Amino acid sequence: GAVVSQHPSWVICKSGTSVKIECRSLDFQATTMFWYRQFPKQSLMLMATSNEGSKATYEQGVEKDKFLINHASLTLSTLTVTSAHPEDSSFYICSARGEINQPQHFGDGTRLSIL
Amino acid sequence: DAKTTQPPSMDCAEGRAANLPCNHSTISGNEYVYWYRQIHSQGPQYIIHGLKNNETNEMASLIITEDRKSSTLILPHATLRDTAVYYCIVRVAGGNKLVFGAGTILRVKS
């Protein structure tokens, strides 16, 4: 089945630092990738959608200058949380999709803790 | 995309079939029904999807009513590893977003 790899799986860092999370589709070309955030005991919330080679589309309330998304190739998207603060601590999950009517496949998530 | 309604939780005995219902009474003709599950501290796992015909794969079966206003995900022989939150999502054909609701917490018990 389709495999999406996300790295790192967890990260702890100090307030004010920037953190980059990578999302790779290992066995298919991902024309579209998605970034979600999940707080404890809540459901996944879509943050942004990115298509290869174009700017990401952010959901309402998500700061594009805070959460930088780059989707430079058909197999890699990155999310950079800039100047992270404790309230940015969350579980960040990416997903990727090939053809438009194919299902999205998810990575295993990155648990981000900002001290 | 159409809203879905699922029971908050269900229990199932190990080895028995788990039948998870989902209501999507406002579904449009071009919207697919997707099922995902999320095991604790992992990303969601795709299970199955369908438009109007019943579907089966190695993981589960999806039964969609004739009027398409509801569906049931069937795990034929539940195991303890099937304990997870199950999400029923409808998405328009060609659409991007998967909007996750609260899902159903399925607890498989020995």
mmCIF file of N, CA and C in Angstrom, chain A residues 19 24-25 32 51 56 58 77 88-89 104:
data_model
loop_
_atom_site.group_PDB
_atom_site.id
_atom_site.type_symbol
_atom_site.label_atom_id
_atom_site.label_comp_id
_atom_site.label_asym_id
_atom_site.label_seq_id
_atom_site.Cartn_x
_atom_site.Cartn_y
_atom_site.Cartn_z
ATOM 1 N N VAL A 19 11.291 24.929 13.766
ATOM 2 C CA VAL A 19 11.320 23.472 13.631
ATOM 3 C C VAL A 19 10.813 23.100 12.252
ATOM 4 N N ARG A 24 7.330 12.702 3.248
ATOM 5 C CA ARG A 24 7.717 12.103 1.979
ATOM 6 C C ARG A 24 6.749 11.006 1.566
ATOM 7 N N SER A 25 6.392 11.003 0.299
ATOM 8 C CA SER A 25 5.662 9.868 -0.247
ATOM 9 C C SER A 25 6.702 8.923 -0.823
ATOM 10 N N THR A 32 -0.578 16.350 -4.418
ATOM 11 C CA THR A 32 -1.109 17.210 -3.362
ATOM 12 C C THR A 32 -0.727 16.640 -2.005
ATOM 13 N N ASN A 51 0.085 22.008 -3.377
ATOM 14 C CA ASN A 51 0.301 21.317 -4.637
ATOM 15 C C ASN A 51 1.734 21.547 -5.068
ATOM 16 N N ALA A 56 1.102 27.139 -0.981
ATOM 17 C CA ALA A 56 0.106 26.412 -0.202
ATOM 18 C C ALA A 56 -1.144 27.256 0.022
ATOM 19 N N TYR A 58 -3.873 28.015 2.796
ATOM 20 C CA TYR A 58 -4.027 27.858 4.236
ATOM 21 C C TYR A 58 -5.504 27.959 4.626
ATOM 22 N N SER A 77 7.282 17.314 0.986
ATOM 23 C CA SER A 77 6.758 18.590 1.462
ATOM 24 C C SER A 77 7.328 18.829 2.849
ATOM 25 N N ASP A 88 2.237 26.252 20.371
ATOM 26 C CA ASP A 88 2.379 25.521 19.103
ATOM 27 C C ASP A 88 2.610 24.033 19.335
ATOM 28 N N SER A 89 2.778 23.646 20.579
ATOM 29 C CA SER A 89 2.963 22.226 20.896
ATOM 30 C C SER A 89 1.717 21.463 20.462
ATOM 31 N N GLN A 104 -6.291 9.887 0.448
ATOM 32 C CA GLN A 104 -5.106 10.447 1.085
ATOM 33 C C GLN A 104 -4.491 9.375 1.977
#
